Amino acid sequence: MIDQKMKTIEKAEADDCALGSVAMDDRRLLRKIDWHLLPIMFLTYFLQMIDKISINYANVMGLQDDLHMTGNDFSWLATAFFIAYAVAEIPQGTLLQRYSVTKVLGFNILCWGIILCCSSAAKKFSHMLALRILLGLMEAVIAPALTIYTSMWYTRAESTPRYGLWYCGLGVGQIVGGLVSFGAQHAPANMSFGGWRIMFVVIGAVNILAAILVIFCLPDNLEKAHFLTEAEKQRISQRLTEDQSGAGSKVFRWHSVLEAFGDLQTWLLVLLTILITIPSGVITTFSAILIKGFGYSSKQSALLNMPSGIVSIVATMASTFAISKGFSRWLAIDVLLLPTLLGSCLMSFLPTDNQAGCLVGIYLVNTTVAPLALIYAWTGANFKGYTMKVSGAGIVSAGFSIANIIGPQTFQAKDAPQYIPAKITIVAVNAAAIVVSTSLRIVYGRRNSTADRLGRPARSLIETRLAEKCQSEDVHDDENFRYKQRCDGETPCSRCKRMHFHPRHDSKLMESPGLGHVCKPRIPERPANSTGGPNAPRRPRASRSRGGCLPCKTRKKKCDECHPRCSDCRRLNTTCQWPVSATQTEPVILDLSDGSVSNSAPGSPEYASIRDSVGESNASLSIPSPASPFDAEEFIATLFPHPLPQKKAPVISLERPLMITNPHLCTDEDKSLFNHYVHVVSRALCRSSTKRNPFLVTLLPLAAASDAVTSVILTLSGCHWKRVYPGIWGCALKRQGQAITRVNELLGCPDKKSIFEACATVLLLCLTELFDGTSRVWKWHLKAASAILKSGAFPTVASDEWDFCISLFHYLDSMSTISRCKAPLLQATENSGDVPIPSRRNSVPELGRNDSTETIYGIPPALLDLLGMVNVLANHRSRRVDELSEIGFRATATHIEDEIDEWRAAYDMNATDTDNKSDTSHATTAFEWAIRLRLHQIVEGYDALHDFVKRAVTTILDCVQEVPYASRVEGCLLFPLVIAGSSSLAIERRMSVKERLMVMENTLGFSHIHHARQLLEAVWNGNETSDLNWAAVRYSQFPGVVFV
């Protein structure tokens, strides 16, 4: 039996390694994506730049003379192009919303290639004007398409360098365009086809070939990327989900369009784009003319314009590289605008006979091209959801067009050849762009500060209003979204340093308090005389200088001492830095021998908690922290934005010393994970109001003696924490591998202690996989635990640890039947008709009624046995092949329904009036009706219009509403909510279910709740009829989700 268990564990370890290998080799995966996508993206942007500047080079090659242009005709060619460019943004954005990005982009490239070839046949100004308008309509798609496509593959931290890479096509286009112009001017003079006509034909033909590459070589989405394996696709999807990025679903939402138009950041980005693009567009269109005005020939002008492209490339690559290393986007834009300002001054105010100085001025002005790449990156990072990304990118691109409309009109024929007003305009708009960039930084900073203070998403006003109506878009509602300015989670920014939020790889900061330590707020002194009086000491006033948390001090705000833990410390679980004088309070002493509480200070606060180490005496524990992790309702996984019921922490009595000191914690990350488990995860796992949480008092002493149990506790903590701090998941995965390796070693030991440690470790590994909700490895862990429990080597001496393992296994075994539709592993079968009914084996330890059972289950365990019977019936639906088998099937269903009725009668008989009004009673009723509804689905089908279905859904949701947020038994509501939500057709009921699941994502924090909500949304979006078969969707799209 032990050999069989070891093989099972090795198989599970192999599966884990297969899953983890992708996660650990992200660099190789990124390189693979880069080599397949970026060259084509670079080529498309390079060609559109060639298309734009081709008119510039055609001008110096005699375009105006050949087409008999006069006055401002040439300026109107550039202006008409960008008017069409701006007008086409809305229809092009609609096409991107409704159809594949690559197909829309490829079709437009094909069209503008044909238009360029036709430009060679233009005979007069009106012909060229019409063709330039058509070209503007086609090229309007390029920036929004590439912005959206980049965000579909890369996280926000990785996208900025990629924006810079394909944006370098602009600079390369300037260089190659100069060479093409220079070569075309060497065509024989007697040719009927002029040099600029040859240039248009060549460029158009290359664009047609590029269109074929885009259509057939760029995958439409992640699922159609044939160069990636299934594991690599899953890893990319996981990384985008953890980063709260990606493009979202291609569902058009008008409220998201209105939100984009009503957001202040949109118009600041548009204004910044206009101010930056005016000099950029001027230089793109008129640089060759300006250089020729310095006294150079047409051929020399084409060659001397090439260094402008080199300046653009260097500026773009340097800025995006600096941002990838932690430099702020707004500051990078300001720095890039400084040489632009200097260059515009040189170009404007130096005499034309100073050719070198004027050329340097033109070259420096080309640094204004690089900030546009940063604006595209800003747009892709800070607009959330597919509709908003399309709308935001389209609006910003329209600003690009408006600037290019304004820019050429500043070059009037009457100002030739110096064009002084146009040069002064370049100086003015560059100075204004610096102001707008800084203003945008202030807006983002204020929104993030508001989010930190309130513990809510960083949203605009219109976003908040729409969120209140439950009208949100995909990645919109993630509570962890922050406007990206610099920090990518790996390199420290000023705010991270201020919040003491240290990256994992920063060796210089490892000595200071790191992530995961408990906040230590100031606890106000209380008077000895509780009745008060004129002589009673007053509570010390809060002041900016004397007390308060660090964020309040930084913002120079008065700190509320009644709620000392700031939102940042709560969300990041970091140490709140208080003055030494403000934290000098007498500790609470817990006497572990008789359960009494004493305090050396008469006015001690009514708080109790734990710290990182136990005192010298085993009989008492000194506790300075402000709240109890055992029963305080405010200790939740993440900061919940709505008010929760406040309770005074009860007096805690423990029967044994709480062993917090753990010799197996080697790194700061281990300590952070362990501390997070003690203060957050253990509370989320406890489902009763018992003062003895076995996830603490049973597992912590065991963890202190076992490295395997410590590793799996850290893995469970990392699984809970990874949505808030994805970087910690790597440490948790490493610990998971160590735990599996250690289990194999323990199973080879003959002593019972080792076998027990192996069983506890495997059970917690199973629990971790279930809460993660992304794989089915938990099945192997559960079978391994079953093999250990059935073996004679497993100790059967009654103890707290023994009771805990038995209770946890029975619970996991019963809940997993929801996914497997099979009998629990510890149940045999007795034939009743055609369908077996489960019953416990005598050789297996029975499930006792103790504190561990109440803490793990939260509801009567008999309900899960009934659920197991229902799911066994579901596994035998294929036997309904004739009338006789149908009669037997329905007879078994009736027998199960009678069992449920008998259980309900016995439960009501033993319940008191107080019990009937408790949270546990409401959760029990909801779970019971979920079982009845599931039985009805198995027998009658998934018709949501059935009268029984409506009554069952109403009963479940009414009971759920009676259970308050952050209740101990809230975790028991997941299965009833999924069953009720999958059977609801009314929008208000679906919104009620979705809202409660979103609350549970905050109060409980595990990923499987998020996947359960996604499952329901897939059921709602994919079924327009009343037949809502949630089970089929779960099997096909969410195989790892279990409603634990």
PDB file of N, CA and C in Angstrom, residues 951-996:
ATOM      1  N   ARG A 951     -38.620  28.228  -7.310  1.00  0.00           N
ATOM      2  CA  ARG A 951     -38.779  28.224  -5.852  1.00  0.00           C
ATOM      3  C   ARG A 951     -37.466  27.921  -5.145  1.00  0.00           C
ATOM      4  N   ALA A 952     -36.700  26.985  -5.692  1.00  0.00           N
ATOM      5  CA  ALA A 952     -35.422  26.635  -5.064  1.00  0.00           C
ATOM      6  C   ALA A 952     -34.425  27.792  -5.153  1.00  0.00           C
ATOM      7  N   VAL A 953     -34.358  28.453  -6.306  1.00  0.00           N
ATOM      8  CA  VAL A 953     -33.439  29.583  -6.466  1.00  0.00           C
ATOM      9  C   VAL A 953     -33.813  30.706  -5.504  1.00  0.00           C
ATOM     10  N   THR A 954     -35.102  30.987  -5.377  1.00  0.00           N
ATOM     11  CA  THR A 954     -35.542  32.045  -4.459  1.00  0.00           C
ATOM     12  C   THR A 954     -35.167  31.713  -3.027  1.00  0.00           C
ATOM     13  N   THR A 955     -35.363  30.466  -2.627  1.00  0.00           N
ATOM     14  CA  THR A 955     -35.033  30.059  -1.252  1.00  0.00           C
ATOM     15  C   THR A 955     -33.533  30.172  -0.995  1.00  0.00           C
ATOM     16  N   ILE A 956     -32.730  29.721  -1.951  1.00  0.00           N
ATOM     17  CA  ILE A 956     -31.270  29.784  -1.779  1.00  0.00           C
ATOM     18  C   ILE A 956     -30.805  31.225  -1.640  1.00  0.00           C
ATOM     19  N   LEU A 957     -31.250  32.085  -2.536  1.00  0.00           N
ATOM     20  CA  LEU A 957     -30.788  33.472  -2.510  1.00  0.00           C
ATOM     21  C   LEU A 957     -31.296  34.208  -1.271  1.00  0.00           C
ATOM     22  N   ASP A 958     -32.504  33.882  -0.799  1.00  0.00           N
ATOM     23  CA  ASP A 958     -32.993  34.499   0.439  1.00  0.00           C
ATOM     24  C   ASP A 958     -32.122  34.105   1.622  1.00  0.00           C
ATOM     25  N   CYS A 959     -31.736  32.844   1.680  1.00  0.00           N
ATOM     26  CA  CYS A 959     -30.867  32.385   2.771  1.00  0.00           C
ATOM     27  C   CYS A 959     -29.477  33.016   2.673  1.00  0.00           C
ATOM     28  N   VAL A 960     -28.979  33.123   1.455  1.00  0.00           N
ATOM     29  CA  VAL A 960     -27.660  33.737   1.264  1.00  0.00           C
ATOM     30  C   VAL A 960     -27.672  35.184   1.735  1.00  0.00           C
ATOM     31  N   GLN A 961     -28.758  35.900   1.460  1.00  0.00           N
ATOM     32  CA  GLN A 961     -28.841  37.298   1.886  1.00  0.00           C
ATOM     33  C   GLN A 961     -28.832  37.436   3.402  1.00  0.00           C
ATOM     34  N   GLU A 962     -29.268  36.419   4.115  1.00  0.00           N
ATOM     35  CA  GLU A 962     -29.289  36.480   5.577  1.00  0.00           C
ATOM     36  C   GLU A 962     -27.908  36.273   6.189  1.00  0.00           C
ATOM     37  N   VAL A 963     -26.985  35.728   5.424  1.00  0.00           N
ATOM     38  CA  VAL A 963     -25.627  35.495   5.932  1.00  0.00           C
ATOM     39  C   VAL A 963     -24.812  36.761   5.696  1.00  0.00           C
ATOM     40  N   PRO A 964     -24.308  37.403   6.746  1.00  0.00           N
ATOM     41  CA  PRO A 964     -23.584  38.675   6.550  1.00  0.00           C
ATOM     42  C   PRO A 964     -22.247  38.468   5.857  1.00  0.00           C
ATOM     43  N   TYR A 965     -21.742  39.556   5.297  1.00  0.00           N
ATOM     44  CA  TYR A 965     -20.430  39.512   4.672  1.00  0.00           C
ATOM     45  C   TYR A 965     -19.373  39.140   5.712  1.00  0.00           C
ATOM     46  N   ALA A 966     -18.373  38.401   5.263  1.00  0.00           N
ATOM     47  CA  ALA A 966     -17.243  37.975   6.093  1.00  0.00           C
ATOM     48  C   ALA A 966     -17.667  37.069   7.224  1.00  0.00           C
ATOM     49  N   SER A 967     -18.827  36.433   7.088  1.00  0.00           N
ATOM     50  CA  SER A 967     -19.250  35.468   8.097  1.00  0.00           C
ATOM     51  C   SER A 967     -18.349  34.242   8.044  1.00  0.00           C
ATOM     52  N   ARG A 968     -18.284  33.539   9.159  1.00  0.00           N
ATOM     53  CA  ARG A 968     -17.452  32.331   9.204  1.00  0.00           C
ATOM     54  C   ARG A 968     -17.912  31.274   8.203  1.00  0.00           C
ATOM     55  N   VAL A 969     -19.223  31.191   7.972  1.00  0.00           N
ATOM     56  CA  VAL A 969     -19.752  30.142   7.097  1.00  0.00           C
ATOM     57  C   VAL A 969     -19.935  30.632   5.670  1.00  0.00           C
ATOM     58  N   GLU A 970     -19.358  31.791   5.338  1.00  0.00           N
ATOM     59  CA  GLU A 970     -19.530  32.321   3.990  1.00  0.00           C
ATOM     60  C   GLU A 970     -18.937  31.383   2.943  1.00  0.00           C
ATOM     61  N   GLY A 971     -17.887  30.650   3.292  1.00  0.00           N
ATOM     62  CA  GLY A 971     -17.296  29.715   2.352  1.00  0.00           C
ATOM     63  C   GLY A 971     -18.217  28.574   1.978  1.00  0.00           C
ATOM     64  N   CYS A 972     -19.224  28.287   2.825  1.00  0.00           N
ATOM     65  CA  CYS A 972     -20.179  27.214   2.534  1.00  0.00           C
ATOM     66  C   CYS A 972     -21.206  27.635   1.491  1.00  0.00           C
ATOM     67  N   LEU A 973     -21.202  28.900   1.090  1.00  0.00           N
ATOM     68  CA  LEU A 973     -22.211  29.403   0.161  1.00  0.00           C
ATOM     69  C   LEU A 973     -21.801  29.260  -1.297  1.00  0.00           C
ATOM     70  N   LEU A 974     -20.588  28.809  -1.571  1.00  0.00           N
ATOM     71  CA  LEU A 974     -20.123  28.767  -2.961  1.00  0.00           C
ATOM     72  C   LEU A 974     -20.937  27.804  -3.798  1.00  0.00           C
ATOM     73  N   PHE A 975     -21.139  26.578  -3.309  1.00  0.00           N
ATOM     74  CA  PHE A 975     -21.927  25.602  -4.057  1.00  0.00           C
ATOM     75  C   PHE A 975     -23.374  26.060  -4.237  1.00  0.00           C
ATOM     76  N   PRO A 976     -24.065  26.550  -3.210  1.00  0.00           N
ATOM     77  CA  PRO A 976     -25.425  27.061  -3.433  1.00  0.00           C
ATOM     78  C   PRO A 976     -25.481  28.229  -4.413  1.00  0.00           C
ATOM     79  N   LEU A 977     -24.503  29.128  -4.368  1.00  0.00           N
ATOM     80  CA  LEU A 977     -24.518  30.265  -5.282  1.00  0.00           C
ATOM     81  C   LEU A 977     -24.329  29.819  -6.730  1.00  0.00           C
ATOM     82  N   VAL A 978     -23.436  28.861  -6.966  1.00  0.00           N
ATOM     83  CA  VAL A 978     -23.224  28.374  -8.334  1.00  0.00           C
ATOM     84  C   VAL A 978     -24.475  27.668  -8.845  1.00  0.00           C
ATOM     85  N   ILE A 979     -25.087  26.839  -8.011  1.00  0.00           N
ATOM     86  CA  ILE A 979     -26.293  26.128  -8.438  1.00  0.00           C
ATOM     87  C   ILE A 979     -27.426  27.112  -8.709  1.00  0.00           C
ATOM     88  N   ALA A 980     -27.611  28.097  -7.793  1.00  0.00           N
ATOM     89  CA  ALA A 980     -28.684  29.074  -7.985  1.00  0.00           C
ATOM     90  C   ALA A 980     -28.396  29.993  -9.171  1.00  0.00           C
ATOM     91  N   GLY A 981     -27.142  30.431  -9.303  1.00  0.00           N
ATOM     92  CA  GLY A 981     -26.802  31.318 -10.407  1.00  0.00           C
ATOM     93  C   GLY A 981     -26.943  30.651 -11.754  1.00  0.00           C
ATOM     94  N   SER A 982     -26.559  29.376 -11.846  1.00  0.00           N
ATOM     95  CA  SER A 982     -26.658  28.669 -13.126  1.00  0.00           C
ATOM     96  C   SER A 982     -28.096  28.368 -13.508  1.00  0.00           C
ATOM     97  N   SER A 983     -29.036  28.510 -12.567  1.00  0.00           N
ATOM     98  CA  SER A 983     -30.449  28.236 -12.842  1.00  0.00           C
ATOM     99  C   SER A 983     -31.277  29.512 -12.891  1.00  0.00           C
ATOM    100  N   SER A 984     -30.617  30.671 -12.922  1.00  0.00           N
ATOM    101  CA  SER A 984     -31.317  31.953 -12.895  1.00  0.00           C
ATOM    102  C   SER A 984     -31.343  32.562 -14.294  1.00  0.00           C
ATOM    103  N   LEU A 985     -32.516  33.041 -14.676  1.00  0.00           N
ATOM    104  CA  LEU A 985     -32.676  33.750 -15.938  1.00  0.00           C
ATOM    105  C   LEU A 985     -32.829  35.247 -15.733  1.00  0.00           C
ATOM    106  N   ALA A 986     -33.345  35.640 -14.569  1.00  0.00           N
ATOM    107  CA  ALA A 986     -33.573  37.056 -14.296  1.00  0.00           C
ATOM    108  C   ALA A 986     -32.245  37.775 -14.070  1.00  0.00           C
ATOM    109  N   ILE A 987     -32.108  38.963 -14.642  1.00  0.00           N
ATOM    110  CA  ILE A 987     -30.866  39.727 -14.527  1.00  0.00           C
ATOM    111  C   ILE A 987     -30.591  40.096 -13.088  1.00  0.00           C
ATOM    112  N   GLU A 988     -31.635  40.466 -12.323  1.00  0.00           N
ATOM    113  CA  GLU A 988     -31.399  40.889 -10.942  1.00  0.00           C
ATOM    114  C   GLU A 988     -30.869  39.746 -10.092  1.00  0.00           C
ATOM    115  N   ARG A 989     -31.331  38.521 -10.356  1.00  0.00           N
ATOM    116  CA  ARG A 989     -30.812  37.379  -9.595  1.00  0.00           C
ATOM    117  C   ARG A 989     -29.362  37.090  -9.977  1.00  0.00           C
ATOM    118  N   ARG A 990     -29.070  37.169 -11.246  1.00  0.00           N
ATOM    119  CA  ARG A 990     -27.687  36.944 -11.674  1.00  0.00           C
ATOM    120  C   ARG A 990     -26.754  37.995 -11.071  1.00  0.00           C
ATOM    121  N   MET A 991     -27.201  39.235 -11.044  1.00  0.00           N
ATOM    122  CA  MET A 991     -26.376  40.291 -10.459  1.00  0.00           C
ATOM    123  C   MET A 991     -26.193  40.076  -8.960  1.00  0.00           C
ATOM    124  N   SER A 992     -27.237  39.558  -8.309  1.00  0.00           N
ATOM    125  CA  SER A 992     -27.128  39.260  -6.874  1.00  0.00           C
ATOM    126  C   SER A 992     -26.094  38.174  -6.609  1.00  0.00           C
ATOM    127  N   VAL A 993     -26.116  37.125  -7.437  1.00  0.00           N
ATOM    128  CA  VAL A 993     -25.131  36.045  -7.294  1.00  0.00           C
ATOM    129  C   VAL A 993     -23.729  36.546  -7.598  1.00  0.00           C
ATOM    130  N   LYS A 994     -23.590  37.309  -8.664  1.00  0.00           N
ATOM    131  CA  LYS A 994     -22.278  37.817  -9.049  1.00  0.00           C
ATOM    132  C   LYS A 994     -21.714  38.744  -7.975  1.00  0.00           C
ATOM    133  N   GLU A 995     -22.573  39.608  -7.429  1.00  0.00           N
ATOM    134  CA  GLU A 995     -22.102  40.530  -6.388  1.00  0.00           C
ATOM    135  C   GLU A 995     -21.607  39.772  -5.163  1.00  0.00           C
ATOM    136  N   ARG A 996     -22.324  38.712  -4.757  1.00  0.00           N
ATOM    137  CA  ARG A 996     -21.895  37.970  -3.571  1.00  0.00           C
ATOM    138  C   ARG A 996     -20.604  37.203  -3.830  1.00  0.00           C
TER     139      ARG A 996
END
